[in-house]
Amino acid sequence: MIEGNKVELGKEENLLFDASQISNGLDTDFIGHNINYFDELISTNVTAHELASEGSPEGTAIIADSQTGGKGRRGRSWFSPKGANIYTSVIFKPTISPEKAPQLTLMAAVALAETISISLEGCNVNIKWPNDILVDGKKCAGILSEMKSEKGHIKHVILGIGVNVNFDPLSLPSELSSIATSMAGISGHTISRVSIIQSLYRNLESWYKRYLKEGFSVVKKGWNSKSGMIGQHVRAASASGSEDAYEEGISLGINDNGALLLKKNEGDIIEIFAGDVMPIFS
Ligand code: BTN
């Protein structure tokens, strides 16, 4: 990692960020065949829900250059300045039961981690449960998945993906710059958002097809191989976010249900289904 590197945003790259640039040379079967590009949106996830409900097909992609109300997990907001990063949502219409929808988020985390590690060769890219992508220990990308279901059937799943590509991590408030980074901050140079989006759509499609064909076990294997916390002592916050409700133990990775397994001091193994997980350094 290049510490304290000042990243100049590439003006030329900004000009080239539009739907036709992304479509040009995109070799997927369905993801991104229908691209809806906007200079600014409240949230790509909100627009994706609207388009999916109006009948847009599986694989439809929504991309914004900036978001005024970018949403993160657990009610947080997602920093979404213009001209720098990737904010995209993809519509999926899988014929799986609604209970299995979280598996798609874990699948997307594997595809996203793969995309970032291909571009940042030699860097330490891993997944922090359930779907944060860390590079050299700092958050570089995240996924917000949202589902609409009716009468026990999935109408659609939106996978919303934010990747910190070209923003200068040093421009963040200090409390964020100690925990967040960007691909440019790591590599020291501006990175083409177009090629990262194309690679992301390709990997997402390939993992989605594998998941539908081979089942969750293939995702579980991919996720566990990219988890940075297996064997580490961790604290898992409760889904309610309450400070005093948490579990501690050794992370064993995810199981067939997509839950994180924690081995407690007493030897019991418990499943964690929601919340944030932090390493405990003793
Ligand atoms: C997280 O908290 O880690 C999830 C962040 C997800 C951000 C992306 S940006 C594109 C999509 N639209 C949103 O409003 N959020 C997701």
PDB file of C-alpha atoms and ligand atoms in Angstrom:
ATOM      1  CA  MET A   1       0.000   0.000   0.000  1.00  0.00           C
ATOM      2  CA  ILE A   2       1.169   3.505  -0.748  1.00  0.00           C
ATOM      3  CA  GLU A   3       0.677   5.418   2.489  1.00  0.00           C
ATOM      4  CA  GLY A   4      -0.445   9.029   2.313  1.00  0.00           C
ATOM      5  CA  ASN A   5      -0.634   9.015  -1.447  1.00  0.00           C
ATOM      6  CA  LYS A   6      -2.478  11.996  -2.927  1.00  0.00           C
ATOM      7  CA  VAL A   7      -4.784  10.824  -5.694  1.00  0.00           C
ATOM      8  CA  GLU A   8      -5.552  13.146  -8.569  1.00  0.00           C
ATOM      9  CA  LEU A   9      -8.945  12.352 -10.060  1.00  0.00           C
ATOM     10  CA  GLY A  10      -8.596  11.642 -13.764  1.00  0.00           C
ATOM     11  CA  LYS A  11     -10.733  14.121 -15.724  1.00  0.00           C
ATOM     12  CA  GLU A  12     -10.490  12.066 -18.877  1.00  0.00           C
ATOM     13  CA  GLU A  13     -11.758   8.969 -17.087  1.00  0.00           C
ATOM     14  CA  ASN A  14     -14.775  10.929 -15.825  1.00  0.00           C
ATOM     15  CA  LEU A  15     -15.712  11.925 -19.386  1.00  0.00           C
ATOM     16  CA  LEU A  16     -15.588   8.305 -20.461  1.00  0.00           C
ATOM     17  CA  PHE A  17     -17.969   7.088 -17.786  1.00  0.00           C
ATOM     18  CA  ASP A  18     -21.318   6.515 -19.472  1.00  0.00           C
ATOM     19  CA  ALA A  19     -23.595   3.700 -20.644  1.00  0.00           C
ATOM     20  CA  SER A  20     -22.091   3.326 -24.117  1.00  0.00           C
ATOM     21  CA  GLN A  21     -18.543   3.051 -22.758  1.00  0.00           C
ATOM     22  CA  ILE A  22     -19.672   0.314 -20.388  1.00  0.00           C
ATOM     23  CA  SER A  23     -21.678  -1.585 -23.039  1.00  0.00           C
ATOM     24  CA  ASN A  24     -18.804  -1.409 -25.486  1.00  0.00           C
ATOM     25  CA  GLY A  25     -16.913  -4.714 -25.146  1.00  0.00           C
ATOM     26  CA  LEU A  26     -19.055  -6.051 -22.296  1.00  0.00           C
ATOM     27  CA  ASP A  27     -19.033  -9.792 -22.958  1.00  0.00           C
ATOM     28  CA  THR A  28     -21.786 -10.988 -20.596  1.00  0.00           C
ATOM     29  CA  ASP A  29     -24.883 -13.011 -21.496  1.00  0.00           C
ATOM     30  CA  PHE A  30     -27.368 -10.837 -19.624  1.00  0.00           C
ATOM     31  CA  ILE A  31     -25.941  -8.657 -16.857  1.00  0.00           C
ATOM     32  CA  GLY A  32     -25.614  -5.102 -18.138  1.00  0.00           C
ATOM     33  CA  HIS A  33     -27.358  -5.738 -21.465  1.00  0.00           C
ATOM     34  CA  ASN A  34     -29.866  -3.165 -20.313  1.00  0.00           C
ATOM     35  CA  ILE A  35     -27.893  -0.293 -18.712  1.00  0.00           C
ATOM     36  CA  ASN A  36     -29.590   2.723 -17.159  1.00  0.00           C
ATOM     37  CA  TYR A  37     -26.991   5.425 -16.542  1.00  0.00           C
ATOM     38  CA  PHE A  38     -27.679   8.626 -14.560  1.00  0.00           C
ATOM     39  CA  ASP A  39     -25.419  11.523 -13.610  1.00  0.00           C
ATOM     40  CA  GLU A  40     -27.170  11.689 -10.257  1.00  0.00           C
ATOM     41  CA  LEU A  41     -29.717   9.575  -8.397  1.00  0.00           C
ATOM     42  CA  ILE A  42     -30.977   9.451  -4.850  1.00  0.00           C
ATOM     43  CA  SER A  43     -29.937   5.800  -4.739  1.00  0.00           C
ATOM     44  CA  THR A  44     -29.390   3.265  -7.515  1.00  0.00           C
ATOM     45  CA  ASN A  45     -31.213   0.713  -5.327  1.00  0.00           C
ATOM     46  CA  VAL A  46     -34.352   2.885  -5.231  1.00  0.00           C
ATOM     47  CA  THR A  47     -34.350   3.269  -9.033  1.00  0.00           C
ATOM     48  CA  ALA A  48     -33.637  -0.454  -9.465  1.00  0.00           C
ATOM     49  CA  HIS A  49     -36.720  -1.342  -7.388  1.00  0.00           C
ATOM     50  CA  GLU A  50     -38.847   0.974  -9.536  1.00  0.00           C
ATOM     51  CA  LEU A  51     -37.518  -0.475 -12.802  1.00  0.00           C
ATOM     52  CA  ALA A  52     -37.863  -4.076 -11.585  1.00  0.00           C
ATOM     53  CA  SER A  53     -41.469  -3.448 -10.530  1.00  0.00           C
ATOM     54  CA  GLU A  54     -42.173  -1.939 -13.968  1.00  0.00           C
ATOM     55  CA  GLY A  55     -40.951  -5.169 -15.596  1.00  0.00           C
ATOM     56  CA  SER A  56     -37.255  -4.596 -16.347  1.00  0.00           C
ATOM     57  CA  PRO A  57     -35.633  -7.982 -16.907  1.00  0.00           C
ATOM     58  CA  GLU A  58     -33.057  -9.836 -14.857  1.00  0.00           C
ATOM     59  CA  GLY A  59     -29.592  -8.417 -15.387  1.00  0.00           C
ATOM     60  CA  THR A  60     -30.793  -4.828 -15.818  1.00  0.00           C
ATOM     61  CA  ALA A  61     -28.109  -2.545 -14.394  1.00  0.00           C
ATOM     62  CA  ILE A  62     -28.487   0.915 -12.914  1.00  0.00           C
ATOM     63  CA  ILE A  63     -25.393   3.104 -12.594  1.00  0.00           C
ATOM     64  CA  ALA A  64     -25.091   6.602 -11.148  1.00  0.00           C
ATOM     65  CA  ASP A  65     -22.103   8.917 -11.195  1.00  0.00           C
ATOM     66  CA  SER A  66     -23.264  10.263  -7.812  1.00  0.00           C
ATOM     67  CA  GLN A  67     -25.973   9.567  -5.249  1.00  0.00           C
ATOM     68  CA  THR A  68     -27.639  12.103  -2.997  1.00  0.00           C
ATOM     69  CA  GLY A  69     -29.044   9.450  -0.643  1.00  0.00           C
ATOM     70  CA  GLY A  70     -26.720   6.479  -1.072  1.00  0.00           C
ATOM     71  CA  LYS A  71     -27.765   3.750   1.344  1.00  0.00           C
ATOM     72  CA  GLY A  72     -25.451   1.501   3.342  1.00  0.00           C
ATOM     73  CA  ARG A  73     -26.268  -1.543   5.448  1.00  0.00           C
ATOM     74  CA  ARG A  74     -28.078  -1.222   8.759  1.00  0.00           C
ATOM     75  CA  GLY A  75     -29.577   2.194   7.955  1.00  0.00           C
ATOM     76  CA  ARG A  76     -26.218   3.874   7.378  1.00  0.00           C
ATOM     77  CA  SER A  77     -25.563   6.242   4.493  1.00  0.00           C
ATOM     78  CA  TRP A  78     -23.037   5.557   1.733  1.00  0.00           C
ATOM     79  CA  PHE A  79     -20.589   8.325   0.776  1.00  0.00           C
ATOM     80  CA  SER A  80     -21.348   8.885  -2.948  1.00  0.00           C
ATOM     81  CA  PRO A  81     -19.436  11.847  -4.439  1.00  0.00           C
ATOM     82  CA  LYS A  82     -19.459  12.364  -8.216  1.00  0.00           C
ATOM     83  CA  GLY A  83     -16.702  11.589 -10.672  1.00  0.00           C
ATOM     84  CA  ALA A  84     -14.898   9.053  -8.552  1.00  0.00           C
ATOM     85  CA  ASN A  85     -16.546   5.786  -7.602  1.00  0.00           C
ATOM     86  CA  ILE A  86     -18.910   3.046  -8.713  1.00  0.00           C
ATOM     87  CA  TYR A  87     -22.529   3.019  -7.542  1.00  0.00           C
ATOM     88  CA  THR A  88     -24.457   0.299  -9.316  1.00  0.00           C
ATOM     89  CA  SER A  89     -27.459  -1.923  -8.699  1.00  0.00           C
ATOM     90  CA  VAL A  90     -28.335  -5.053 -10.634  1.00  0.00           C
ATOM     91  CA  ILE A  91     -31.797  -6.621 -10.819  1.00  0.00           C
ATOM     92  CA  PHE A  92     -32.073 -10.390 -10.220  1.00  0.00           C
ATOM     93  CA  LYS A  93     -35.216 -12.502 -10.510  1.00  0.00           C
ATOM     94  CA  PRO A  94     -34.131 -15.916  -9.221  1.00  0.00           C
ATOM     95  CA  THR A  95     -36.575 -18.750  -8.712  1.00  0.00           C
ATOM     96  CA  ILE A  96     -35.319 -19.524  -5.209  1.00  0.00           C
ATOM     97  CA  SER A  97     -37.209 -19.221  -1.948  1.00  0.00           C
ATOM     98  CA  PRO A  98     -37.051 -15.823  -0.181  1.00  0.00           C
ATOM     99  CA  GLU A  99     -35.174 -17.419   2.757  1.00  0.00           C
ATOM    100  CA  LYS A 100     -32.305 -18.143   0.383  1.00  0.00           C
ATOM    101  CA  ALA A 101     -31.974 -14.552  -0.873  1.00  0.00           C
ATOM    102  CA  PRO A 102     -29.112 -13.717   1.576  1.00  0.00           C
ATOM    103  CA  GLN A 103     -27.070 -16.362  -0.254  1.00  0.00           C
ATOM    104  CA  LEU A 104     -27.071 -14.052  -3.279  1.00  0.00           C
ATOM    105  CA  THR A 105     -25.420 -11.318  -1.220  1.00  0.00           C
ATOM    106  CA  LEU A 106     -22.652 -13.692  -0.170  1.00  0.00           C
ATOM    107  CA  MET A 107     -22.309 -14.773  -3.817  1.00  0.00           C
ATOM    108  CA  ALA A 108     -21.951 -11.105  -4.833  1.00  0.00           C
ATOM    109  CA  ALA A 109     -19.298 -10.568  -2.150  1.00  0.00           C
ATOM    110  CA  VAL A 110     -17.178 -13.338  -3.685  1.00  0.00           C
ATOM    111  CA  ALA A 111     -17.596 -11.862  -7.194  1.00  0.00           C
ATOM    112  CA  LEU A 112     -16.771  -8.366  -5.942  1.00  0.00           C
ATOM    113  CA  ALA A 113     -13.693  -9.480  -3.986  1.00  0.00           C
ATOM    114  CA  GLU A 114     -12.502 -11.347  -7.080  1.00  0.00           C
ATOM    115  CA  THR A 115     -13.014  -8.235  -9.247  1.00  0.00           C
ATOM    116  CA  ILE A 116     -11.010  -6.027  -6.900  1.00  0.00           C
ATOM    117  CA  SER A 117      -8.195  -8.519  -6.407  1.00  0.00           C
ATOM    118  CA  ILE A 118      -7.756  -8.986 -10.168  1.00  0.00           C
ATOM    119  CA  SER A 119      -7.280  -5.237 -10.524  1.00  0.00           C
ATOM    120  CA  LEU A 120      -5.146  -4.770  -7.389  1.00  0.00           C
ATOM    121  CA  GLU A 121      -2.841  -7.715  -7.940  1.00  0.00           C
ATOM    122  CA  GLY A 122      -0.636  -8.488  -4.985  1.00  0.00           C
ATOM    123  CA  CYS A 123      -2.837  -6.654  -2.472  1.00  0.00           C
ATOM    124  CA  ASN A 124      -4.561  -8.297   0.423  1.00  0.00           C
ATOM    125  CA  VAL A 125      -8.250  -8.335  -0.600  1.00  0.00           C
ATOM    126  CA  ASN A 126     -10.689 -10.144   1.644  1.00  0.00           C
ATOM    127  CA  ILE A 127     -14.305 -10.334   2.757  1.00  0.00           C
ATOM    128  CA  LYS A 128     -15.449  -9.252   6.198  1.00  0.00           C
ATOM    129  CA  TRP A 129     -18.704 -10.918   7.153  1.00  0.00           C
ATOM    130  CA  PRO A 130     -21.162 -10.683   5.639  1.00  0.00           C
ATOM    131  CA  ASN A 131     -20.152  -8.671   2.578  1.00  0.00           C
ATOM    132  CA  ASP A 132     -17.657  -5.879   3.226  1.00  0.00           C
ATOM    133  CA  ILE A 133     -14.646  -5.938   0.946  1.00  0.00           C
ATOM    134  CA  LEU A 134     -11.460  -4.914   2.720  1.00  0.00           C
ATOM    135  CA  VAL A 135      -8.174  -4.077   1.042  1.00  0.00           C
ATOM    136  CA  ASP A 136      -5.174  -4.086   3.341  1.00  0.00           C
ATOM    137  CA  GLY A 137      -7.618  -4.079   6.250  1.00  0.00           C
ATOM    138  CA  LYS A 138      -9.692  -1.050   5.189  1.00  0.00           C
ATOM    139  CA  LYS A 139     -13.152  -1.018   3.618  1.00  0.00           C
ATOM    140  CA  CYS A 140     -13.057  -0.503  -0.142  1.00  0.00           C
ATOM    141  CA  ALA A 141     -16.482  -1.777  -1.241  1.00  0.00           C
ATOM    142  CA  GLY A 142     -19.844  -2.847   0.137  1.00  0.00           C
ATOM    143  CA  ILE A 143     -23.090  -4.485  -0.914  1.00  0.00           C
ATOM    144  CA  LEU A 144     -26.652  -3.635   0.028  1.00  0.00           C
ATOM    145  CA  SER A 145     -29.106  -6.288  -1.093  1.00  0.00           C
ATOM    146  CA  GLU A 146     -32.832  -5.719  -0.960  1.00  0.00           C
ATOM    147  CA  MET A 147     -35.646  -8.074  -1.872  1.00  0.00           C
ATOM    148  CA  LYS A 148     -39.258  -7.699  -2.867  1.00  0.00           C
ATOM    149  CA  SER A 149     -41.331 -10.813  -2.286  1.00  0.00           C
ATOM    150  CA  GLU A 150     -45.024 -11.625  -2.470  1.00  0.00           C
ATOM    151  CA  LYS A 151     -46.912 -14.663  -1.217  1.00  0.00           C
ATOM    152  CA  GLY A 152     -43.699 -16.567  -0.457  1.00  0.00           C
ATOM    153  CA  HIS A 153     -42.146 -15.841  -3.868  1.00  0.00           C
ATOM    154  CA  ILE A 154     -39.307 -13.522  -4.806  1.00  0.00           C
ATOM    155  CA  LYS A 155     -40.452 -10.767  -7.156  1.00  0.00           C
ATOM    156  CA  HIS A 156     -36.916  -9.422  -7.432  1.00  0.00           C
ATOM    157  CA  VAL A 157     -33.631  -9.011  -5.580  1.00  0.00           C
ATOM    158  CA  ILE A 158     -31.573  -5.851  -5.972  1.00  0.00           C
ATOM    159  CA  LEU A 159     -27.839  -6.178  -5.435  1.00  0.00           C
ATOM    160  CA  GLY A 160     -26.530  -2.661  -4.839  1.00  0.00           C
ATOM    161  CA  ILE A 161     -22.764  -2.380  -5.002  1.00  0.00           C
ATOM    162  CA  GLY A 162     -20.570   0.551  -4.064  1.00  0.00           C
ATOM    163  CA  VAL A 163     -16.855   0.488  -4.868  1.00  0.00           C
ATOM    164  CA  ASN A 164     -14.483   3.207  -3.724  1.00  0.00           C
ATOM    165  CA  VAL A 165     -12.449   3.502  -6.904  1.00  0.00           C
ATOM    166  CA  ASN A 166     -10.887   6.935  -7.320  1.00  0.00           C
ATOM    167  CA  PHE A 167     -11.716   9.035  -4.306  1.00  0.00           C
ATOM    168  CA  ASP A 168      -8.838  10.300  -2.244  1.00  0.00           C
ATOM    169  CA  PRO A 169      -9.031   8.528   1.126  1.00  0.00           C
ATOM    170  CA  LEU A 170      -7.119  11.432   2.669  1.00  0.00           C
ATOM    171  CA  SER A 171     -10.065  13.718   1.857  1.00  0.00           C
ATOM    172  CA  LEU A 172     -12.277  11.751   4.252  1.00  0.00           C
ATOM    173  CA  PRO A 173     -12.845  12.878   7.821  1.00  0.00           C
ATOM    174  CA  SER A 174     -10.162  11.258  10.008  1.00  0.00           C
ATOM    175  CA  GLU A 175     -12.606   8.837  11.661  1.00  0.00           C
ATOM    176  CA  LEU A 176     -13.417   7.437   8.196  1.00  0.00           C
ATOM    177  CA  SER A 177      -9.943   7.609   6.619  1.00  0.00           C
ATOM    178  CA  SER A 178      -8.667   5.232   9.290  1.00  0.00           C
ATOM    179  CA  ILE A 179     -11.199   2.573   8.263  1.00  0.00           C
ATOM    180  CA  ALA A 180     -11.930   3.236   4.556  1.00  0.00           C
ATOM    181  CA  THR A 181      -9.806   3.233   1.448  1.00  0.00           C
ATOM    182  CA  SER A 182     -10.141   3.320  -2.334  1.00  0.00           C
ATOM    183  CA  MET A 183      -8.571   1.353  -5.164  1.00  0.00           C
ATOM    184  CA  ALA A 184      -6.674   4.472  -6.283  1.00  0.00           C
ATOM    185  CA  GLY A 185      -5.558   5.135  -2.723  1.00  0.00           C
ATOM    186  CA  ILE A 186      -4.055   1.654  -2.656  1.00  0.00           C
ATOM    187  CA  SER A 187      -2.538   1.598  -6.145  1.00  0.00           C
ATOM    188  CA  GLY A 188      -1.468   5.247  -6.259  1.00  0.00           C
ATOM    189  CA  HIS A 189      -3.063   5.915  -9.645  1.00  0.00           C
ATOM    190  CA  THR A 190      -6.489   6.585 -11.153  1.00  0.00           C
ATOM    191  CA  ILE A 191      -8.320   3.417 -12.163  1.00  0.00           C
ATOM    192  CA  SER A 192     -10.854   3.102 -15.010  1.00  0.00           C
ATOM    193  CA  ARG A 193     -14.328   2.724 -13.563  1.00  0.00           C
ATOM    194  CA  VAL A 194     -15.505   1.354 -16.915  1.00  0.00           C
ATOM    195  CA  SER A 195     -13.162  -1.634 -16.798  1.00  0.00           C
ATOM    196  CA  ILE A 196     -13.974  -2.337 -13.128  1.00  0.00           C
ATOM    197  CA  ILE A 197     -17.732  -2.311 -13.852  1.00  0.00           C
ATOM    198  CA  GLN A 198     -17.290  -4.603 -16.852  1.00  0.00           C
ATOM    199  CA  SER A 199     -15.187  -7.008 -14.816  1.00  0.00           C
ATOM    200  CA  LEU A 200     -17.705  -6.832 -11.951  1.00  0.00           C
ATOM    201  CA  TYR A 201     -20.660  -7.682 -14.209  1.00  0.00           C
ATOM    202  CA  ARG A 202     -18.701 -10.546 -15.773  1.00  0.00           C
ATOM    203  CA  ASN A 203     -17.732 -12.043 -12.395  1.00  0.00           C
ATOM    204  CA  LEU A 204     -21.199 -11.491 -10.955  1.00  0.00           C
ATOM    205  CA  GLU A 205     -22.788 -13.325 -13.864  1.00  0.00           C
ATOM    206  CA  SER A 206     -20.305 -16.175 -13.724  1.00  0.00           C
ATOM    207  CA  TRP A 207     -20.815 -16.687  -9.943  1.00  0.00           C
ATOM    208  CA  TYR A 208     -24.607 -16.376 -10.285  1.00  0.00           C
ATOM    209  CA  LYS A 209     -24.648 -19.097 -12.953  1.00  0.00           C
ATOM    210  CA  ARG A 210     -22.432 -21.338 -10.804  1.00  0.00           C
ATOM    211  CA  TYR A 211     -24.679 -20.731  -7.789  1.00  0.00           C
ATOM    212  CA  LEU A 212     -27.843 -21.648  -9.745  1.00  0.00           C
ATOM    213  CA  LYS A 213     -26.208 -24.742 -11.226  1.00  0.00           C
ATOM    214  CA  GLU A 214     -24.130 -26.081  -8.342  1.00  0.00           C
ATOM    215  CA  GLY A 215     -25.879 -24.604  -5.301  1.00  0.00           C
ATOM    216  CA  PHE A 216     -24.644 -22.611  -2.342  1.00  0.00           C
ATOM    217  CA  SER A 217     -21.740 -24.957  -1.489  1.00  0.00           C
ATOM    218  CA  VAL A 218     -19.637 -23.457  -4.284  1.00  0.00           C
ATOM    219  CA  VAL A 219     -20.271 -19.937  -2.935  1.00  0.00           C
ATOM    220  CA  LYS A 220     -19.511 -21.085   0.608  1.00  0.00           C
ATOM    221  CA  LYS A 221     -16.166 -22.443  -0.547  1.00  0.00           C
ATOM    222  CA  GLY A 222     -15.335 -19.234  -2.445  1.00  0.00           C
ATOM    223  CA  TRP A 223     -16.436 -17.028   0.450  1.00  0.00           C
ATOM    224  CA  ASN A 224     -14.480 -18.964   3.093  1.00  0.00           C
ATOM    225  CA  SER A 225     -11.346 -18.911   0.936  1.00  0.00           C
ATOM    226  CA  LYS A 226     -11.581 -15.106   0.808  1.00  0.00           C
ATOM    227  CA  SER A 227     -12.536 -14.519   4.426  1.00  0.00           C
ATOM    228  CA  GLY A 228      -9.852 -12.651   6.290  1.00  0.00           C
ATOM    229  CA  MET A 229     -11.105 -13.715   9.708  1.00  0.00           C
ATOM    230  CA  ILE A 230     -11.161 -17.501   9.832  1.00  0.00           C
ATOM    231  CA  GLY A 231      -9.386 -18.643  13.004  1.00  0.00           C
ATOM    232  CA  GLN A 232      -9.505 -15.130  14.468  1.00  0.00           C
ATOM    233  CA  HIS A 233     -11.112 -14.144  17.758  1.00  0.00           C
ATOM    234  CA  VAL A 234     -14.026 -11.885  16.810  1.00  0.00           C
ATOM    235  CA  ARG A 235     -16.960 -10.033  18.318  1.00  0.00           C
ATOM    236  CA  ALA A 236     -20.265 -10.187  16.463  1.00  0.00           C
ATOM    237  CA  ALA A 237     -22.661  -7.351  17.243  1.00  0.00           C
ATOM    238  CA  SER A 238     -26.322  -8.189  17.541  1.00  0.00           C
ATOM    239  CA  ALA A 239     -28.661  -7.456  14.638  1.00  0.00           C
ATOM    240  CA  SER A 240     -30.379  -4.831  16.795  1.00  0.00           C
ATOM    241  CA  GLY A 241     -27.110  -2.895  16.929  1.00  0.00           C
ATOM    242  CA  SER A 242     -27.274  -2.767  20.717  1.00  0.00           C
ATOM    243  CA  GLU A 243     -23.781  -2.210  22.187  1.00  0.00           C
ATOM    244  CA  ASP A 244     -24.256  -4.667  25.018  1.00  0.00           C
ATOM    245  CA  ALA A 245     -25.673  -7.563  22.970  1.00  0.00           C
ATOM    246  CA  TYR A 246     -22.887  -9.405  21.229  1.00  0.00           C
ATOM    247  CA  GLU A 247     -21.231 -12.794  20.902  1.00  0.00           C
ATOM    248  CA  GLU A 248     -17.510 -13.508  20.954  1.00  0.00           C
ATOM    249  CA  GLY A 249     -15.631 -16.512  19.639  1.00  0.00           C
ATOM    250  CA  ILE A 250     -13.307 -17.880  17.000  1.00  0.00           C
ATOM    251  CA  SER A 251     -14.614 -17.385  13.458  1.00  0.00           C
ATOM    252  CA  LEU A 252     -14.968 -20.682  11.586  1.00  0.00           C
ATOM    253  CA  GLY A 253     -16.333 -19.138   8.370  1.00  0.00           C
ATOM    254  CA  ILE A 254     -19.826 -19.556   6.951  1.00  0.00           C
ATOM    255  CA  ASN A 255     -21.922 -22.723   6.915  1.00  0.00           C
ATOM    256  CA  ASP A 256     -24.428 -24.128   4.404  1.00  0.00           C
ATOM    257  CA  ASN A 257     -27.044 -21.611   5.567  1.00  0.00           C
ATOM    258  CA  GLY A 258     -24.723 -18.640   4.988  1.00  0.00           C
ATOM    259  CA  ALA A 259     -24.520 -18.029   8.746  1.00  0.00           C
ATOM    260  CA  LEU A 260     -21.187 -17.182  10.345  1.00  0.00           C
ATOM    261  CA  LEU A 261     -20.026 -19.907  12.731  1.00  0.00           C
ATOM    262  CA  LEU A 262     -18.418 -18.834  15.983  1.00  0.00           C
ATOM    263  CA  LYS A 263     -16.692 -21.251  18.326  1.00  0.00           C
ATOM    264  CA  LYS A 264     -17.252 -19.994  21.862  1.00  0.00           C
ATOM    265  CA  ASN A 265     -14.700 -20.384  24.671  1.00  0.00           C
ATOM    266  CA  GLU A 266     -16.785 -23.192  26.169  1.00  0.00           C
ATOM    267  CA  GLY A 267     -16.559 -25.066  22.859  1.00  0.00           C
ATOM    268  CA  ASP A 268     -20.137 -24.501  21.690  1.00  0.00           C
ATOM    269  CA  ILE A 269     -20.520 -23.498  18.060  1.00  0.00           C
ATOM    270  CA  ILE A 270     -23.161 -20.852  17.376  1.00  0.00           C
ATOM    271  CA  GLU A 271     -24.577 -19.339  14.181  1.00  0.00           C
ATOM    272  CA  ILE A 272     -24.592 -15.575  13.582  1.00  0.00           C
ATOM    273  CA  PHE A 273     -27.151 -14.396  11.023  1.00  0.00           C
ATOM    274  CA  ALA A 274     -26.871 -10.610  11.143  1.00  0.00           C
ATOM    275  CA  GLY A 275     -24.853  -7.701  12.490  1.00  0.00           C
ATOM    276  CA  ASP A 276     -21.259  -6.535  12.141  1.00  0.00           C
ATOM    277  CA  VAL A 277     -18.201  -8.563  13.039  1.00  0.00           C
ATOM    278  CA  MET A 278     -14.970  -7.048  14.379  1.00  0.00           C
ATOM    279  CA  PRO A 279     -11.669  -8.750  15.154  1.00  0.00           C
ATOM    280  CA  ILE A 280     -10.605  -8.685  18.800  1.00  0.00           C
ATOM    281  CA  PHE A 281      -6.918  -8.087  19.328  1.00  0.00           C
ATOM    282  CA  SER A 282      -5.693  -9.225  22.706  1.00  0.00           C
TER     283      SER A 282
HETATM  284  C1  BTN B   1     -22.518  -1.178   3.017  1.00  0.00           C
HETATM  285  O1  BTN B   1     -22.993  -0.570   3.987  1.00  0.00           O
HETATM  286  O2  BTN B   1     -21.406  -1.706   3.084  1.00  0.00           O
HETATM  287  C2  BTN B   1     -23.306  -1.317   1.749  1.00  0.00           C
HETATM  288  C3  BTN B   1     -23.055  -0.172   0.827  1.00  0.00           C
HETATM  289  C4  BTN B   1     -23.787  -0.282  -0.487  1.00  0.00           C
HETATM  290  C5  BTN B   1     -23.672   0.972  -1.322  1.00  0.00           C
HETATM  291  C6  BTN B   1     -24.268   0.798  -2.683  1.00  0.00           C
HETATM  292  S1  BTN B   1     -23.868   2.126  -3.777  1.00  0.00           S
HETATM  293  C7  BTN B   1     -24.977   1.491  -4.953  1.00  0.00           C
HETATM  294  C8  BTN B   1     -26.196   1.024  -4.194  1.00  0.00           C
HETATM  295  N1  BTN B   1     -27.111   2.123  -3.977  1.00  0.00           N
HETATM  296  C9  BTN B   1     -27.219   2.453  -2.691  1.00  0.00           C
HETATM  297  O3  BTN B   1     -27.932   3.366  -2.241  1.00  0.00           O
HETATM  298  N2  BTN B   1     -26.453   1.642  -1.952  1.00  0.00           N
HETATM  299  C10 BTN B   1     -25.768   0.658  -2.761  1.00  0.00           C
END
